[in-house]
């Protein structure tokens, strides 16, 4: 029987009040010197929750290096899922660069162990694309979502959820690169699937941004409102606030800073209410404060604008968002 190490860590995501069970399971082929390596790995994995707060990246790299040193000891396929879950954990901590690194590690192992067109590997592609887009690395995001689209087509899978994710993230990457017309084509495709989901709402929010960028304010506001309606049904008030922030940008661009400020005040009030209920939640209020600064600058209220800009910088610094 092959020796193995099974490490489970339960992490509570306070925002969703759900538990994320993170499983690291590696199987080592039977060799006499494996026990020493297992003991060494155990120093890292037995208290993985503590190591996360220190330098989990170094710990996992050490584990991977130890395993690779063993001849004929392939990394188990569940390690790919572990990297993905660790990426999600970093995402919850707003450490997005580390999250992307982990998600890309999942892709490498997933392609080797599951195959390029396996459903799990396609999910790894999509998750890496979403994280790259969040980091505003749009070319990188487009690369991964193109890989997902190609793999999905070749796989022959019939999965509307995956198809919708591919369409919406493809459009979002193109929108980030400034290709607004083509972005709208992909985003519309994503609107033909599940009508009550976060991805469905995202398709309208991103469409609103694209319409705004090409100067179609009426269409932009219509798309934002559809996103808001869906997010409200899902109970995702933080996303509603994000849509208000986006609408405010459009109003400012239309030389309506007062209307924009009114929306931003609503958005910040919602964020404050959510944070007061749970101090551990990290919401990007900094973007709203930054936009308030732009609106106040447009109104030539320079001192007030400076205050909002400083609040935004302080928020970004406090939550390590400038580095990401």
GROMACS .gro file of C-alpha atoms in nm:
model
  324
    1UNK     CA    1   0.000   0.000   0.000
    2UNK     CA    2   0.136   0.341  -0.095
    3UNK     CA    3   0.201   0.580   0.192
    4UNK     CA    4   0.014   0.905   0.166
    5UNK     CA    5  -0.041   1.236   0.340
    6UNK     CA    6  -0.385   1.386   0.362
    7UNK     CA    7  -0.404   1.741   0.496
    8UNK     CA    8  -0.737   1.916   0.537
    9UNK     CA    9  -0.782   2.280   0.635
   10UNK     CA   10  -1.116   2.446   0.698
   11UNK     CA   11  -1.125   2.816   0.616
   12UNK     CA   12  -1.430   3.026   0.693
   13UNK     CA   13  -1.523   3.281   0.429
   14UNK     CA   14  -1.703   3.538   0.640
   15UNK     CA   15  -1.843   3.726   0.341
   16UNK     CA   16  -2.054   3.435   0.221
   17UNK     CA   17  -2.083   3.262   0.560
   18UNK     CA   18  -1.969   2.944   0.395
   19UNK     CA   19  -1.685   2.706   0.468
   20UNK     CA   20  -1.412   2.632   0.219
   21UNK     CA   21  -1.263   2.289   0.271
   22UNK     CA   22  -0.913   2.289   0.130
   23UNK     CA   23  -0.772   1.942   0.068
   24UNK     CA   24  -0.409   1.873  -0.013
   25UNK     CA   25  -0.370   1.505  -0.095
   26UNK     CA   26  -0.049   1.370  -0.243
   27UNK     CA   27   0.026   1.005  -0.317
   28UNK     CA   28   0.389   0.891  -0.311
   29UNK     CA   29   0.503   0.569  -0.480
   30UNK     CA   30   0.646   0.311  -0.248
   31UNK     CA   31   1.017   0.382  -0.204
   32UNK     CA   32   1.204   0.335   0.120
   33UNK     CA   33   1.326   0.695   0.143
   34UNK     CA   34   0.976   0.840   0.091
   35UNK     CA   35   0.913   0.847   0.465
   36UNK     CA   36   1.176   1.116   0.519
   37UNK     CA   37   1.023   1.332   0.251
   38UNK     CA   38   0.676   1.280   0.397
   39UNK     CA   39   0.800   1.391   0.736
   40UNK     CA   40   0.954   1.701   0.580
   41UNK     CA   41   0.633   1.778   0.392
   42UNK     CA   42   0.437   1.726   0.708
   43UNK     CA   43   0.617   2.016   0.874
   44UNK     CA   44   0.448   2.241   0.619
   45UNK     CA   45   0.115   2.072   0.563
   46UNK     CA   46   0.015   1.975   0.917
   47UNK     CA   47  -0.035   2.342   1.008
   48UNK     CA   48  -0.113   2.484   0.667
   49UNK     CA   49  -0.356   2.740   0.809
   50UNK     CA   50  -0.071   2.895   1.008
   51UNK     CA   51   0.164   2.887   0.712
   52UNK     CA   52  -0.087   3.077   0.500
   53UNK     CA   53  -0.041   3.372   0.733
   54UNK     CA   54   0.334   3.351   0.684
   55UNK     CA   55   0.456   3.239   0.346
   56UNK     CA   56   0.243   2.961   0.207
   57UNK     CA   57   0.383   3.011  -0.139
   58UNK     CA   58   0.734   2.917  -0.023
   59UNK     CA   59   0.592   2.624   0.172
   60UNK     CA   60   0.412   2.482  -0.127
   61UNK     CA   61   0.712   2.532  -0.351
   62UNK     CA   62   0.920   2.338  -0.098
   63UNK     CA   63   0.667   2.054  -0.090
   64UNK     CA   64   0.654   2.040  -0.470
   65UNK     CA   65   1.035   2.043  -0.494
   66UNK     CA   66   1.063   1.757  -0.242
   67UNK     CA   67   0.812   1.547  -0.433
   68UNK     CA   68   0.972   1.610  -0.770
   69UNK     CA   69   1.307   1.494  -0.637
   70UNK     CA   70   1.169   1.142  -0.606
   71UNK     CA   71   1.201   0.932  -0.917
   72UNK     CA   72   0.884   0.769  -1.044
   73UNK     CA   73   0.670   0.966  -0.795
   74UNK     CA   74   0.412   1.158  -1.000
   75UNK     CA   75   0.221   1.444  -0.840
   76UNK     CA   76  -0.133   1.333  -0.772
   77UNK     CA   77  -0.414   1.495  -0.972
   78UNK     CA   78  -0.574   1.630  -0.655
   79UNK     CA   79  -0.274   1.861  -0.612
   80UNK     CA   80  -0.409   2.061  -0.907
   81UNK     CA   81  -0.736   2.111  -0.719
   82UNK     CA   82  -0.540   2.208  -0.408
   83UNK     CA   83  -0.355   2.480  -0.599
   84UNK     CA   84  -0.688   2.608  -0.730
   85UNK     CA   85  -0.838   2.620  -0.380
   86UNK     CA   86  -0.532   2.799  -0.245
   87UNK     CA   87  -0.573   3.048  -0.528
   88UNK     CA   88  -0.931   3.106  -0.417
   89UNK     CA   89  -0.809   3.157  -0.062
   90UNK     CA   90  -0.559   3.421  -0.173
   91UNK     CA   91  -0.837   3.582  -0.375
   92UNK     CA   92  -1.051   3.610  -0.061
   93UNK     CA   93  -0.754   3.783   0.105
   94UNK     CA   94  -0.726   4.026  -0.192
   95UNK     CA   95  -0.378   3.891  -0.266
   96UNK     CA   96  -0.463   3.858  -0.631
   97UNK     CA   97  -0.112   3.822  -0.774
   98UNK     CA   98  -0.048   3.519  -0.552
   99UNK     CA   99  -0.393   3.387  -0.639
  100UNK     CA  100  -0.314   3.402  -1.010
  101UNK     CA  101   0.019   3.227  -0.955
  102UNK     CA  102  -0.156   2.940  -0.780
  103UNK     CA  103  -0.431   2.916  -1.041
  104UNK     CA  104  -0.172   2.897  -1.318
  105UNK     CA  105   0.005   2.619  -1.125
  106UNK     CA  106  -0.326   2.434  -1.127
  107UNK     CA  107  -0.337   2.466  -1.507
  108UNK     CA  108   0.010   2.317  -1.550
  109UNK     CA  109  -0.068   2.013  -1.335
  110UNK     CA  110  -0.423   1.984  -1.467
  111UNK     CA  111  -0.306   1.960  -1.829
  112UNK     CA  112  -0.058   1.691  -1.734
  113UNK     CA  113  -0.288   1.481  -1.521
  114UNK     CA  114  -0.642   1.548  -1.647
  115UNK     CA  115  -0.570   1.642  -2.009
  116UNK     CA  116  -0.611   1.970  -2.198
  117UNK     CA  117  -0.981   1.923  -2.273
  118UNK     CA  118  -1.093   1.783  -1.938
  119UNK     CA  119  -1.368   1.976  -1.763
  120UNK     CA  120  -1.144   2.045  -1.464
  121UNK     CA  121  -0.867   2.188  -1.680
  122UNK     CA  122  -1.116   2.413  -1.860
  123UNK     CA  123  -1.227   2.544  -1.521
  124UNK     CA  124  -0.864   2.612  -1.432
  125UNK     CA  125  -0.827   2.814  -1.754
  126UNK     CA  126  -1.139   3.016  -1.674
  127UNK     CA  127  -1.039   3.087  -1.315
  128UNK     CA  128  -0.692   3.202  -1.421
  129UNK     CA  129  -0.849   3.427  -1.685
  130UNK     CA  130  -1.085   3.584  -1.432
  131UNK     CA  131  -0.800   3.653  -1.190
  132UNK     CA  132  -0.576   3.801  -1.461
  133UNK     CA  133  -0.862   4.029  -1.566
  134UNK     CA  134  -0.911   4.135  -1.204
  135UNK     CA  135  -0.542   4.229  -1.199
  136UNK     CA  136  -0.602   4.425  -1.522
  137UNK     CA  137  -0.365   4.192  -1.705
  138UNK     CA  138  -0.608   4.176  -1.993
  139UNK     CA  139  -0.378   4.019  -2.252
  140UNK     CA  140  -0.298   3.741  -2.006
  141UNK     CA  141  -0.666   3.702  -1.929
  142UNK     CA  142  -0.750   3.684  -2.298
  143UNK     CA  143  -0.484   3.417  -2.347
  144UNK     CA  144  -0.631   3.190  -2.079
  145UNK     CA  145  -0.992   3.239  -2.186
  146UNK     CA  146  -0.894   3.160  -2.545
  147UNK     CA  147  -0.737   2.838  -2.417
  148UNK     CA  148  -1.063   2.763  -2.233
  149UNK     CA  149  -1.273   2.833  -2.545
  150UNK     CA  150  -1.056   2.610  -2.765
  151UNK     CA  151  -1.050   2.327  -2.509
  152UNK     CA  152  -1.427   2.349  -2.458
  153UNK     CA  153  -1.494   2.328  -2.832
  154UNK     CA  154  -1.261   2.030  -2.869
  155UNK     CA  155  -1.405   1.852  -2.566
  156UNK     CA  156  -1.759   1.823  -2.698
  157UNK     CA  157  -1.892   1.902  -2.351
  158UNK     CA  158  -2.252   2.016  -2.314
  159UNK     CA  159  -2.224   2.248  -2.017
  160UNK     CA  160  -2.412   2.578  -2.035
  161UNK     CA  161  -2.251   2.707  -1.716
  162UNK     CA  162  -1.899   2.669  -1.857
  163UNK     CA  163  -2.008   2.810  -2.193
  164UNK     CA  164  -2.153   3.119  -2.026
  165UNK     CA  165  -1.838   3.173  -1.820
  166UNK     CA  166  -1.625   3.153  -2.133
  167UNK     CA  167  -1.839   3.397  -2.329
  168UNK     CA  168  -1.862   3.656  -2.050
  169UNK     CA  169  -1.496   3.644  -1.956
  170UNK     CA  170  -1.394   3.654  -2.322
  171UNK     CA  171  -1.598   3.971  -2.359
  172UNK     CA  172  -1.461   4.116  -2.037
  173UNK     CA  173  -1.102   4.062  -2.150
  174UNK     CA  174  -1.174   4.230  -2.485
  175UNK     CA  175  -1.344   4.518  -2.305
  176UNK     CA  176  -1.034   4.565  -2.093
  177UNK     CA  177  -0.822   4.577  -2.409
  178UNK     CA  178  -1.045   4.844  -2.559
  179UNK     CA  179  -1.208   4.624  -2.825
  180UNK     CA  180  -1.557   4.729  -2.719
  181UNK     CA  181  -1.755   4.624  -3.028
  182UNK     CA  182  -1.625   4.268  -3.019
  183UNK     CA  183  -1.660   4.262  -2.642
  184UNK     CA  184  -2.031   4.331  -2.677
  185UNK     CA  185  -2.067   4.040  -2.922
  186UNK     CA  186  -1.925   3.793  -2.668
  187UNK     CA  187  -2.113   3.944  -2.376
  188UNK     CA  188  -2.444   3.916  -2.561
  189UNK     CA  189  -2.373   3.546  -2.615
  190UNK     CA  190  -2.332   3.509  -2.240
  191UNK     CA  191  -2.674   3.663  -2.183
  192UNK     CA  192  -2.845   3.373  -2.361
  193UNK     CA  193  -2.782   3.129  -2.078
  194UNK     CA  194  -2.863   3.109  -1.704
  195UNK     CA  195  -3.077   3.412  -1.622
  196UNK     CA  196  -3.016   3.431  -1.249
  197UNK     CA  197  -2.647   3.402  -1.177
  198UNK     CA  198  -2.351   3.620  -1.095
  199UNK     CA  199  -2.208   3.558  -1.443
  200UNK     CA  200  -2.535   3.666  -1.606
  201UNK     CA  201  -2.528   3.990  -1.405
  202UNK     CA  202  -2.160   4.043  -1.492
  203UNK     CA  203  -2.243   4.025  -1.862
  204UNK     CA  204  -2.469   4.329  -1.828
  205UNK     CA  205  -2.228   4.521  -1.606
  206UNK     CA  206  -1.945   4.472  -1.857
  207UNK     CA  207  -2.175   4.555  -2.146
  208UNK     CA  208  -2.260   4.877  -1.967
  209UNK     CA  209  -1.890   4.964  -1.953
  210UNK     CA  210  -1.843   4.889  -2.324
  211UNK     CA  211  -2.144   5.096  -2.426
  212UNK     CA  212  -2.019   5.379  -2.207
  213UNK     CA  213  -1.677   5.369  -2.373
  214UNK     CA  214  -1.825   5.402  -2.721
  215UNK     CA  215  -2.045   5.691  -2.612
  216UNK     CA  216  -2.383   5.515  -2.593
  217UNK     CA  217  -2.495   5.639  -2.254
  218UNK     CA  218  -2.861   5.532  -2.280
  219UNK     CA  219  -2.769   5.173  -2.368
  220UNK     CA  220  -2.503   5.179  -2.099
  221UNK     CA  221  -2.748   5.272  -1.824
  222UNK     CA  222  -2.996   5.010  -1.948
  223UNK     CA  223  -2.730   4.740  -1.918
  224UNK     CA  224  -2.623   4.857  -1.572
  225UNK     CA  225  -2.986   4.851  -1.455
  226UNK     CA  226  -3.027   4.491  -1.573
  227UNK     CA  227  -2.712   4.402  -1.381
  228UNK     CA  228  -2.842   4.580  -1.070
  229UNK     CA  229  -3.180   4.401  -1.092
  230UNK     CA  230  -3.005   4.062  -1.110
  231UNK     CA  231  -2.760   4.138  -0.831
  232UNK     CA  232  -3.046   4.252  -0.607
  233UNK     CA  233  -3.229   3.924  -0.669
  234UNK     CA  234  -2.910   3.740  -0.577
  235UNK     CA  235  -2.869   3.951  -0.262
  236UNK     CA  236  -2.528   4.078  -0.375
  237UNK     CA  237  -2.555   4.438  -0.261
  238UNK     CA  238  -2.180   4.492  -0.290
  239UNK     CA  239  -2.213   4.430  -0.664
  240UNK     CA  240  -2.506   4.671  -0.679
  241UNK     CA  241  -2.275   4.933  -0.531
  242UNK     CA  242  -2.015   4.852  -0.796
  243UNK     CA  243  -2.274   4.909  -1.070
  244UNK     CA  244  -2.365   5.244  -0.916
  245UNK     CA  245  -1.998   5.332  -0.922
  246UNK     CA  246  -1.984   5.246  -1.292
  247UNK     CA  247  -2.295   5.450  -1.362
  248UNK     CA  248  -2.131   5.741  -1.180
  249UNK     CA  249  -1.832   5.721  -1.414
  250UNK     CA  250  -2.070   5.753  -1.710
  251UNK     CA  251  -2.245   6.050  -1.554
  252UNK     CA  252  -1.914   6.225  -1.490
  253UNK     CA  253  -1.807   6.161  -1.849
  254UNK     CA  254  -2.139   6.319  -1.955
  255UNK     CA  255  -2.046   6.625  -1.748
  256UNK     CA  256  -2.298   6.547  -1.473
  257UNK     CA  257  -2.076   6.535  -1.163
  258UNK     CA  258  -2.356   6.615  -0.916
  259UNK     CA  259  -2.566   6.319  -1.027
  260UNK     CA  260  -2.254   6.104  -1.018
  261UNK     CA  261  -2.173   6.210  -0.662
  262UNK     CA  262  -2.526   6.123  -0.549
  263UNK     CA  263  -2.483   5.767  -0.683
  264UNK     CA  264  -2.139   5.734  -0.527
  265UNK     CA  265  -2.273   5.837  -0.188
  266UNK     CA  266  -2.538   5.563  -0.217
  267UNK     CA  267  -2.272   5.311  -0.315
  268UNK     CA  268  -2.041   5.399  -0.026
  269UNK     CA  269  -2.334   5.387   0.220
  270UNK     CA  270  -2.411   5.030   0.107
  271UNK     CA  271  -2.047   4.927   0.140
  272UNK     CA  272  -2.028   5.081   0.489
  273UNK     CA  273  -2.343   4.893   0.594
  274UNK     CA  274  -2.199   4.562   0.472
  275UNK     CA  275  -1.864   4.625   0.642
  276UNK     CA  276  -2.029   4.723   0.970
  277UNK     CA  277  -2.196   4.382   0.977
  278UNK     CA  278  -1.867   4.205   0.916
  279UNK     CA  279  -1.535   4.379   0.972
  280UNK     CA  280  -1.342   4.106   0.789
  281UNK     CA  281  -1.493   4.180   0.449
  282UNK     CA  282  -1.267   4.360   0.202
  283UNK     CA  283  -1.473   4.562  -0.047
  284UNK     CA  284  -1.314   4.794  -0.298
  285UNK     CA  285  -1.446   5.120  -0.160
  286UNK     CA  286  -1.123   5.278  -0.284
  287UNK     CA  287  -1.254   5.286  -0.643
  288UNK     CA  288  -1.561   5.476  -0.526
  289UNK     CA  289  -1.354   5.726  -0.332
  290UNK     CA  290  -1.127   5.768  -0.635
  291UNK     CA  291  -1.427   5.841  -0.855
  292UNK     CA  292  -1.559   6.089  -0.598
  293UNK     CA  293  -1.225   6.264  -0.624
  294UNK     CA  294  -1.262   6.284  -1.003
  295UNK     CA  295  -1.614   6.429  -0.972
  296UNK     CA  296  -1.506   6.688  -0.716
  297UNK     CA  297  -1.207   6.778  -0.932
  298UNK     CA  298  -1.445   6.829  -1.224
  299UNK     CA  299  -1.648   7.066  -1.004
  300UNK     CA  300  -1.322   7.251  -0.923
  301UNK     CA  301  -1.352   7.157  -0.555
  302UNK     CA  302  -0.985   7.076  -0.536
  303UNK     CA  303  -0.945   7.052  -0.158
  304UNK     CA  304  -1.235   6.808  -0.128
  305UNK     CA  305  -1.104   6.613  -0.425
  306UNK     CA  306  -0.764   6.581  -0.259
  307UNK     CA  307  -0.926   6.436   0.054
  308UNK     CA  308  -1.106   6.167  -0.149
  309UNK     CA  309  -0.791   6.084  -0.345
  310UNK     CA  310  -0.602   6.038  -0.020
  311UNK     CA  311  -0.877   5.815   0.120
  312UNK     CA  312  -0.855   5.602  -0.193
  313UNK     CA  313  -0.476   5.573  -0.166
  314UNK     CA  314  -0.499   5.484   0.202
  315UNK     CA  315  -0.755   5.214   0.127
  316UNK     CA  316  -0.546   5.065  -0.154
  317UNK     CA  317  -0.236   5.064   0.064
  318UNK     CA  318  -0.415   4.913   0.363
  319UNK     CA  319  -0.555   4.627   0.158
  320UNK     CA  320  -0.243   4.566  -0.054
  321UNK     CA  321  -0.435   4.655  -0.370
  322UNK     CA  322  -0.171   4.887  -0.515
  323UNK     CA  323   0.080   4.602  -0.528
  324UNK     CA  324  -0.167   4.378  -0.709
   0.00000   0.00000   0.00000
